[in-house]
mmCIF file of C-alpha atoms in Angstrom:
data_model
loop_
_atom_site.group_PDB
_atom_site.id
_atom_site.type_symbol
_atom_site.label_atom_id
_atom_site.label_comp_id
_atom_site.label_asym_id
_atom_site.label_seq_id
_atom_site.Cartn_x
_atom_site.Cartn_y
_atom_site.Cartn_z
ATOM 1 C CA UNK A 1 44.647 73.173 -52.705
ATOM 2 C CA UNK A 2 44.454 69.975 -54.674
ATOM 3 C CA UNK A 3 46.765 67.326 -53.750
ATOM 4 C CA UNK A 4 49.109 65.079 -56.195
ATOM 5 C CA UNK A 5 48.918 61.631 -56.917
ATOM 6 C CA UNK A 6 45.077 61.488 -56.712
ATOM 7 C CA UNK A 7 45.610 60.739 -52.877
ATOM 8 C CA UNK A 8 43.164 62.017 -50.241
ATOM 9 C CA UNK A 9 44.221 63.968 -47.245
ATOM 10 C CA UNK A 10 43.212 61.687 -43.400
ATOM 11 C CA UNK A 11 42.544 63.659 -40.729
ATOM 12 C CA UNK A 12 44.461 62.791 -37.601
ATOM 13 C CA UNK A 13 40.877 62.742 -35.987
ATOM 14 C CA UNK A 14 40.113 59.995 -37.892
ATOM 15 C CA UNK A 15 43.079 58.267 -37.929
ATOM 16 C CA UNK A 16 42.825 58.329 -33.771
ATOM 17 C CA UNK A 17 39.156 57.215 -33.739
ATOM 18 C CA UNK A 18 39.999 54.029 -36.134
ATOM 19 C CA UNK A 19 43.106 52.861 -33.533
ATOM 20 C CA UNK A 20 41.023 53.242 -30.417
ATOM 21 C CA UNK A 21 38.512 51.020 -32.483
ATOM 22 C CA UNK A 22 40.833 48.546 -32.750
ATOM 23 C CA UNK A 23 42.359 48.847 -29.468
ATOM 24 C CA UNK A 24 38.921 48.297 -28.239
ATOM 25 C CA UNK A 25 37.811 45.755 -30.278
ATOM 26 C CA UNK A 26 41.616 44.104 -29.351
ATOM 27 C CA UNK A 27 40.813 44.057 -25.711
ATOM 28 C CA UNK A 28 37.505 42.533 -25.599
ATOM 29 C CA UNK A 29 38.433 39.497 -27.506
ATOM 30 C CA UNK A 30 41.300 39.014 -25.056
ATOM 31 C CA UNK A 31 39.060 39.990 -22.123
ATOM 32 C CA UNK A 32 36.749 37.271 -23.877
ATOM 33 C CA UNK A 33 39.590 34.917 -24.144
ATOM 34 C CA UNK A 34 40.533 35.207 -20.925
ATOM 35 C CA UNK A 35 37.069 34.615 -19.723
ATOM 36 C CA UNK A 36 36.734 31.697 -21.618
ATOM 37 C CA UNK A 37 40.106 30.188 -20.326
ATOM 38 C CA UNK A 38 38.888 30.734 -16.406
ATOM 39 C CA UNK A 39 35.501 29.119 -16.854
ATOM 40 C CA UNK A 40 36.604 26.477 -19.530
ATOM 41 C CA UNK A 41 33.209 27.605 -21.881
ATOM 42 C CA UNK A 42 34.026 28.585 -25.359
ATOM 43 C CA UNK A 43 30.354 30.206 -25.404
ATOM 44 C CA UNK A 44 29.971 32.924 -22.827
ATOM 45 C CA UNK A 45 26.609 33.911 -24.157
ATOM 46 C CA UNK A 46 24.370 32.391 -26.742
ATOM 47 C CA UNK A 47 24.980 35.447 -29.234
ATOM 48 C CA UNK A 48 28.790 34.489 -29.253
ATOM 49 C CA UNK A 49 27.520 31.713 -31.430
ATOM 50 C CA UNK A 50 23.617 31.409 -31.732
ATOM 51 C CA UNK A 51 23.685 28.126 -33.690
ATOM 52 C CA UNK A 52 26.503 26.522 -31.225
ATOM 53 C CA UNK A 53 24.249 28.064 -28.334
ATOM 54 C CA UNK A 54 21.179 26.489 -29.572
ATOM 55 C CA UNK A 55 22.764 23.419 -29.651
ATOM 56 C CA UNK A 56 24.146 23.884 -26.574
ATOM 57 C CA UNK A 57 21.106 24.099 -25.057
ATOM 58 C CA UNK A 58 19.523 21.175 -27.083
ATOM 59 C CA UNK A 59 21.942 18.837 -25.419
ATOM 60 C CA UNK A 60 21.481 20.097 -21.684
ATOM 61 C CA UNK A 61 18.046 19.225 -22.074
ATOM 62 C CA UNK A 62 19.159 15.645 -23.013
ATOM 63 C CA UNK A 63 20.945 15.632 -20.107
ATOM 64 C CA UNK A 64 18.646 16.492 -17.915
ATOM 65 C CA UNK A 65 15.996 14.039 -19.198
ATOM 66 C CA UNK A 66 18.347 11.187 -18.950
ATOM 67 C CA UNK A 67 19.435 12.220 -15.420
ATOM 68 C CA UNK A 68 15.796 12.725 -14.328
ATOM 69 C CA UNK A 69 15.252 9.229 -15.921
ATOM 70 C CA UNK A 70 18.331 7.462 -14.177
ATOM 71 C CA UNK A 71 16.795 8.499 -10.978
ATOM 72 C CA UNK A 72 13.497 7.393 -11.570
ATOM 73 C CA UNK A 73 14.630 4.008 -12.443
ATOM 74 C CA UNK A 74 16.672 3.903 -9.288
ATOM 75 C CA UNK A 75 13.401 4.365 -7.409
ATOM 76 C CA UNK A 76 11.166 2.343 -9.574
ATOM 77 C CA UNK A 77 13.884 -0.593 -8.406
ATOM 78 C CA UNK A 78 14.181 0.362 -4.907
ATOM 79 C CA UNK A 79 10.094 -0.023 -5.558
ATOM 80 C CA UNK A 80 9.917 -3.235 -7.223
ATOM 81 C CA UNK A 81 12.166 -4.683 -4.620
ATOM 82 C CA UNK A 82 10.222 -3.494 -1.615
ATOM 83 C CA UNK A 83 7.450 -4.988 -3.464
ATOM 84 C CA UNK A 84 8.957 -8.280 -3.787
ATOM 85 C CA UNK A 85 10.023 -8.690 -0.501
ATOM 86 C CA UNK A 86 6.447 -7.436 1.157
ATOM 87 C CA UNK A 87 5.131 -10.326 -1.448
ATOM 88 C CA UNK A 88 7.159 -13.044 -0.217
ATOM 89 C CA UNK A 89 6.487 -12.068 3.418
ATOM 90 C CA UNK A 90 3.171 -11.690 3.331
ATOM 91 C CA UNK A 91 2.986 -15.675 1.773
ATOM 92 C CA UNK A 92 4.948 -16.677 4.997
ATOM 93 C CA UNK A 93 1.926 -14.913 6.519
ATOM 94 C CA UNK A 94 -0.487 -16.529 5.053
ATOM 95 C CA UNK A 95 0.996 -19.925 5.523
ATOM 96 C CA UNK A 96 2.079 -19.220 9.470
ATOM 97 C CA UNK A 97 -1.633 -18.732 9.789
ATOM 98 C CA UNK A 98 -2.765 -21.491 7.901
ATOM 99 C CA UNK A 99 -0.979 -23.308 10.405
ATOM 100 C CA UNK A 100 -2.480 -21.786 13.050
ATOM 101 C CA UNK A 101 -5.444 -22.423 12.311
ATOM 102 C CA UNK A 102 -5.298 -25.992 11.440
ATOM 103 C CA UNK A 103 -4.075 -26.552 14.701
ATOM 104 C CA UNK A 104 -6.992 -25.050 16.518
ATOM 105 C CA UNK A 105 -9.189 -27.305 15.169
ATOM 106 C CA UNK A 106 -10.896 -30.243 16.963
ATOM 107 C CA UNK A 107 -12.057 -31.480 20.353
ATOM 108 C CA UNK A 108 -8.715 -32.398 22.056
ATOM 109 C CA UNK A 109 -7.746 -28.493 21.627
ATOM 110 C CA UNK A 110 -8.231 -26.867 25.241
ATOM 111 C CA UNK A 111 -9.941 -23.144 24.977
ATOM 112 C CA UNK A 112 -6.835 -22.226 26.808
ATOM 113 C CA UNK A 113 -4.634 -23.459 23.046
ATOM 114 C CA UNK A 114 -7.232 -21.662 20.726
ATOM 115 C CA UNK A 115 -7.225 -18.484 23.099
ATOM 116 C CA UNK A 116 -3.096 -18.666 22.411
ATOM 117 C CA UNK A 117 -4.123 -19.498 18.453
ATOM 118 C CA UNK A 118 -6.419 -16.446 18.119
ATOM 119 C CA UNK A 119 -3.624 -14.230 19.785
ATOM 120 C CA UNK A 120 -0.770 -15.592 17.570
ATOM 121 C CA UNK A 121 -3.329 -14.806 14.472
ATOM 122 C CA UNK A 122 -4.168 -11.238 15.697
ATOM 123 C CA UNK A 123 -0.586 -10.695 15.740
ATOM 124 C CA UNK A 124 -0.078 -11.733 12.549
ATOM 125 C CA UNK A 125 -2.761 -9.275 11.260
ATOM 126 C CA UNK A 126 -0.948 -6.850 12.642
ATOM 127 C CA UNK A 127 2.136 -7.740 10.724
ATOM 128 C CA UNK A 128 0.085 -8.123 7.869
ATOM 129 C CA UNK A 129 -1.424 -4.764 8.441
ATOM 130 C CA UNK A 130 2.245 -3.403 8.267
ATOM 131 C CA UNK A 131 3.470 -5.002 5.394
ATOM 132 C CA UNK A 132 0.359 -3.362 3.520
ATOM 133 C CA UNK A 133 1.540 0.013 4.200
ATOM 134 C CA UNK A 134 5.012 -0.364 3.502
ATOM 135 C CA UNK A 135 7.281 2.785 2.550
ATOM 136 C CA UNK A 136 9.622 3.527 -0.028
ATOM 137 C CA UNK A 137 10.964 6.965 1.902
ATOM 138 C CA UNK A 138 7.599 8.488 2.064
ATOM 139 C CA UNK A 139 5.539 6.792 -0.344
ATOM 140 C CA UNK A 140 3.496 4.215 0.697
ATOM 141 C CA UNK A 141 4.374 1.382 -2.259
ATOM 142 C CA UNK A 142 0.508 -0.214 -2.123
ATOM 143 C CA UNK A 143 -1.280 3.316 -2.120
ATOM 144 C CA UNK A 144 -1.554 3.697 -5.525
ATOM 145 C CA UNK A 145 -1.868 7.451 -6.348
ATOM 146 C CA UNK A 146 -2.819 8.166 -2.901
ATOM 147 C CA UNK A 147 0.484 7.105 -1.711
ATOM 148 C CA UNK A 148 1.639 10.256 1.150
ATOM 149 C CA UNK A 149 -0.893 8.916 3.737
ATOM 150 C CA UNK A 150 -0.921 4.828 5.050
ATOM 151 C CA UNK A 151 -3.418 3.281 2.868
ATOM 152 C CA UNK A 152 -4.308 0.332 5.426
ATOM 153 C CA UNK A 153 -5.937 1.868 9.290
ATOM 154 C CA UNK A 154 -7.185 -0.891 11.408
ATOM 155 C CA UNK A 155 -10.585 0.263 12.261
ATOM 156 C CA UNK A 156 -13.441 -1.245 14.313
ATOM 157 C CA UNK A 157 -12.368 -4.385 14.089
ATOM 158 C CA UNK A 158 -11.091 -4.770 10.666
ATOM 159 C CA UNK A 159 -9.188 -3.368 8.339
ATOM 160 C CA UNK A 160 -10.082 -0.296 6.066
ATOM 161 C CA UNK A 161 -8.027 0.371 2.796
ATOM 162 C CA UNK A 162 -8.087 4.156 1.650
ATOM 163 C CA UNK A 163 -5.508 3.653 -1.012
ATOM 164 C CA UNK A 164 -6.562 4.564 -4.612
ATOM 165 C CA UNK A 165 -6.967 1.361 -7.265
ATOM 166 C CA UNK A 166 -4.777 3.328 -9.975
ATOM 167 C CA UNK A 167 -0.847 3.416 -9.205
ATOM 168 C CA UNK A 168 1.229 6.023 -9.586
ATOM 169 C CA UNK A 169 2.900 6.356 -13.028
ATOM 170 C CA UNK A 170 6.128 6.961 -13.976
ATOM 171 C CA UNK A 171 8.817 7.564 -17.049
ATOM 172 C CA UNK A 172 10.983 5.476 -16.976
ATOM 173 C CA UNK A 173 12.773 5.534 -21.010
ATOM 174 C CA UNK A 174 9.842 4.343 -22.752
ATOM 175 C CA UNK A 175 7.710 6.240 -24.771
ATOM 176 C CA UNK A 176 4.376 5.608 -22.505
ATOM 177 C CA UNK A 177 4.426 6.002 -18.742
ATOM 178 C CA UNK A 178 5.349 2.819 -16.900
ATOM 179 C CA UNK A 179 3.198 1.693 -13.197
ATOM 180 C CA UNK A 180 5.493 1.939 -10.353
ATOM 181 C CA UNK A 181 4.691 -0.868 -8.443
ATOM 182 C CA UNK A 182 1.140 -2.439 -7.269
ATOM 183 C CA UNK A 183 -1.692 -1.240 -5.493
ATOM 184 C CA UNK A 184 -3.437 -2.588 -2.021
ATOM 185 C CA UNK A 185 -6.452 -3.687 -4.646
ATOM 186 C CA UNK A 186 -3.692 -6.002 -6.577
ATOM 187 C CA UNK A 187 -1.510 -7.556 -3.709
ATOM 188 C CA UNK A 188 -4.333 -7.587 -1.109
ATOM 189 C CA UNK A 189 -7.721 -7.906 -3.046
ATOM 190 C CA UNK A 190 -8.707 -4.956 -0.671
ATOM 191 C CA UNK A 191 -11.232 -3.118 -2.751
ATOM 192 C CA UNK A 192 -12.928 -6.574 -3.910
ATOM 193 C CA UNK A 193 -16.772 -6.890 -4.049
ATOM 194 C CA UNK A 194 -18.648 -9.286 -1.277
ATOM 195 C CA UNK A 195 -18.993 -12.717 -1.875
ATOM 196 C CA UNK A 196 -22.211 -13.875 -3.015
ATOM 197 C CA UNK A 197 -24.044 -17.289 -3.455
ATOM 198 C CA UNK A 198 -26.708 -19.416 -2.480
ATOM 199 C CA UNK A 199 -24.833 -21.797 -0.045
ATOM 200 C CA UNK A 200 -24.902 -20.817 3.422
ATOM 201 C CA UNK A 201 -21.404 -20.205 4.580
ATOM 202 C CA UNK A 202 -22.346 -20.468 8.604
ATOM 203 C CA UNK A 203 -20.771 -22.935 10.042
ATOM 204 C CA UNK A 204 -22.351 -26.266 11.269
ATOM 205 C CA UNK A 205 -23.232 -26.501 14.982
ATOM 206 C CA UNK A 206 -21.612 -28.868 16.625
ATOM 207 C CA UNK A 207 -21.266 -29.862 20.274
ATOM 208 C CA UNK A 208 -17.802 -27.569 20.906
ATOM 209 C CA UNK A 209 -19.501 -24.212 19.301
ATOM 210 C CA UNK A 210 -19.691 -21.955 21.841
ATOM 211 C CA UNK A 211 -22.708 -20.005 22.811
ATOM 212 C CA UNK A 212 -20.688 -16.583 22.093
ATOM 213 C CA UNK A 213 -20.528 -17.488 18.315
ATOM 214 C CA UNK A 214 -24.667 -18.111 18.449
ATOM 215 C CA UNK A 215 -27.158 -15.479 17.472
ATOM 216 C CA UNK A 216 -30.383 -16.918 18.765
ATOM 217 C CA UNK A 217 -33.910 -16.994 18.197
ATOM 218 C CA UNK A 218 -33.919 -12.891 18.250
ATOM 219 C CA UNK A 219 -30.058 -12.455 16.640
ATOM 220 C CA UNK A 220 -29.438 -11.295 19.998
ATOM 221 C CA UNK A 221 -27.088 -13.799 21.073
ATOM 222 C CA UNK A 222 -27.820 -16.757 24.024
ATOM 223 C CA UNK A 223 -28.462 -15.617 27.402
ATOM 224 C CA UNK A 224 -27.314 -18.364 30.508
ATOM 225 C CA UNK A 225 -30.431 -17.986 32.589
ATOM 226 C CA UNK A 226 -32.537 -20.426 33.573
ATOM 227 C CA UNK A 227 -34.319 -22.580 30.988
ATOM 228 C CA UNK A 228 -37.974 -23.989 31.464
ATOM 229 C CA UNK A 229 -39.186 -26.322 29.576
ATOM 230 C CA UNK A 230 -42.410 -28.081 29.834
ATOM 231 C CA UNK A 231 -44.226 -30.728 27.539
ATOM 232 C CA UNK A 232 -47.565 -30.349 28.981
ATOM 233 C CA UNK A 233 -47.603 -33.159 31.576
ATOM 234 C CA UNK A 234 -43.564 -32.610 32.426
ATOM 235 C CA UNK A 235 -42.063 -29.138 33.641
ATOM 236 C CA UNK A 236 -37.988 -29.104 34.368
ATOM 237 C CA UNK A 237 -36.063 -26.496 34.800
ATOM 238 C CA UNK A 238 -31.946 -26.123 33.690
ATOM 239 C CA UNK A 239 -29.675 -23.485 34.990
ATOM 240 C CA UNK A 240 -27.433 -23.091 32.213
ATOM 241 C CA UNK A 241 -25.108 -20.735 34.352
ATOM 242 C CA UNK A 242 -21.639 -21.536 33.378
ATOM 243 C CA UNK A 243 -22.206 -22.863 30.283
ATOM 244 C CA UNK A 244 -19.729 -22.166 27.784
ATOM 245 C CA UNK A 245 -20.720 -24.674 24.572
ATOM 246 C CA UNK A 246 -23.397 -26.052 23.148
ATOM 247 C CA UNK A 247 -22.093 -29.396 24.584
ATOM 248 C CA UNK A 248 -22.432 -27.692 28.391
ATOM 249 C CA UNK A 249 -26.132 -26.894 27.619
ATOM 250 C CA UNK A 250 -26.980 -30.589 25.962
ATOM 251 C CA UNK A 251 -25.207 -32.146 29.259
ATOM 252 C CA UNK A 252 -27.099 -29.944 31.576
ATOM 253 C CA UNK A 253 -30.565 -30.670 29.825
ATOM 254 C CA UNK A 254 -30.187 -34.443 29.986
ATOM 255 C CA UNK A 255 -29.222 -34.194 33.365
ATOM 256 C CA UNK A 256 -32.193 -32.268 34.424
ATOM 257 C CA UNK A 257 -34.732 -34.080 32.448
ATOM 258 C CA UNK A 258 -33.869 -37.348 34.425
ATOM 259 C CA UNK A 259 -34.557 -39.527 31.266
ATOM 260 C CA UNK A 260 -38.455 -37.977 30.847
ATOM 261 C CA UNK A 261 -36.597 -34.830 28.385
ATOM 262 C CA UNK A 262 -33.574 -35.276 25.921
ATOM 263 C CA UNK A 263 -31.724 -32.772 23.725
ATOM 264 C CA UNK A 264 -29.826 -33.583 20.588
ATOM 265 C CA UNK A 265 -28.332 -31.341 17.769
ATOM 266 C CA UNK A 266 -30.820 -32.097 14.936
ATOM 267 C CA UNK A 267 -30.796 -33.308 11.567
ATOM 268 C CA UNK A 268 -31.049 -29.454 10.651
ATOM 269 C CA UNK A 269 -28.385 -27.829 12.693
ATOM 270 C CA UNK A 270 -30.948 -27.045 15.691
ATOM 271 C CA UNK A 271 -31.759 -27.907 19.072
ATOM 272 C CA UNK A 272 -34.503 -30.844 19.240
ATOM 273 C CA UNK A 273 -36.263 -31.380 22.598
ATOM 274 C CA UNK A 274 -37.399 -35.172 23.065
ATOM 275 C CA UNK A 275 -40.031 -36.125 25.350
ATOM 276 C CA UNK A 276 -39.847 -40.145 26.583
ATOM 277 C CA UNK A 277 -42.536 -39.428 29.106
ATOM 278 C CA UNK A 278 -45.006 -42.303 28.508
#
């Protein structure tokens, strides 16, 4: 049966079906309210607003960068500062045993002052040796990019540097990476090539060099035996037992010879033998 009015008959079915819609629809957007009141974040996932999501996510990045930034610089200045300081020290160093070492030097020193010197300058190697593999938390500062392991051992008698020549790099706002710091090769010169040239760097024998600092005819040092020596008419022999400088052995030669055999340091840095037998 047609109706009047040109009006269409609703079902109650579909009249239900539409209010539970809403009802639905109702409560998640106060559900989503709600959830948006206890966290305090208007987007609760990124396809509640995918542009304001994407530039949500834009931003934390930004964040993150500068945060990861602010804490680099923070350690590139604890860096710099541990740097400085090592600097400065190791010029007191330097100068201490400068010092030192000028105050070794001549004959009213005793052995018993230059044995205290050589001490006072081992320990300052030491210190030295220390500064060199300074820390900053767990990174050794003059490493380089081998900087989780000391770069400095003290090894057979000297000091060995196993650092790296490159130092570590870091971002620190710039566009390029910036060098944190120096390495042992720049503070210390510890990867530097030998020193080469045609002047001889031994020193020049003198009456107070001692015989432990000579390498002898065979570069196997000087022995203290007994000495012969004999110029074909004269034979005299010198105990050198005892002898501690080149001094010791000059005095103990003269007295021997009785006037018939002199020694002298020669014009050439040797020993010369004289003969004033007639």
């Amino acid at each position: 049966m047609a109706l009047m009015g040109g009006m269409n008959r609703v079902s109650d079915t579909w009249r239900l079906t539409t209010l539970l819609g809403g009802l639905r629809d109702t409560n998640l957007r106060l559900g989503q309210a709600q959830q948006q009141l206890a966290t305090g974040n208007r987007l609760l996932a990124p396809s509640d607003d995918p542009a304001a999501a994407a530039g949500a996510l834009s931003l934390q990045r930004i964040l993150e960068t500068q945060a990861q930034t602010l804490a680099n610089l923070n350690s590139a200045a604890t860096t710099f500062n541990l740097t400085d300081s090592a600097l400065g020290d190791a010029g007191t160093l330097l100068l201490e045993a400068q010092s030192i070492a000028s105050g070794a030097i001549g004959t009213g020193v005793t052995q018993d002052e230059r044995d205290a010197a050589a001490m006072l300058v081992n320990e300052l190697s030491q210190r030295m040796l220390n500064l060199g593999n300074t820390r900053n938390g767990e990174v050794y500062i003059f490493g380089g990019t081998a900087n989780t392991a000391a770069p400095f051992l003290n090894e057979g008698g000297g000091i060995r540097y196993v650092g790296q020549n490159q130092a570590t790099l870091g971002l620190l706002g710039g566009s390029r990476p910036t060098a944190l710091g120096l390495t042992g090769d720049e503070v210390f010169g510890a990867m530097a090539s030998e020193v080469q040239g045609i002047a001889s760097l031994e020193p020049r024998l003198t009456g107070q060099t001692r015989l432990s600092e000579l390498r002898g005819a065979t570069g196997d040092g000087v022995s203290t035996g007994t000495l012969v020596i004999e110029d074909g008419t004269s034979r005299v022999e010198v105990d050198l037992a005892g002898c501690d400088r080149v001094q010791d052995v000059l005095d103990r030669i003269n007295a021997a010879g009785g006037g018939v055999i002199s020694a002298a340091i020669g014009p050439m840095q040797n020993l010369t033998l004289a003969s004033t037998a007639p």
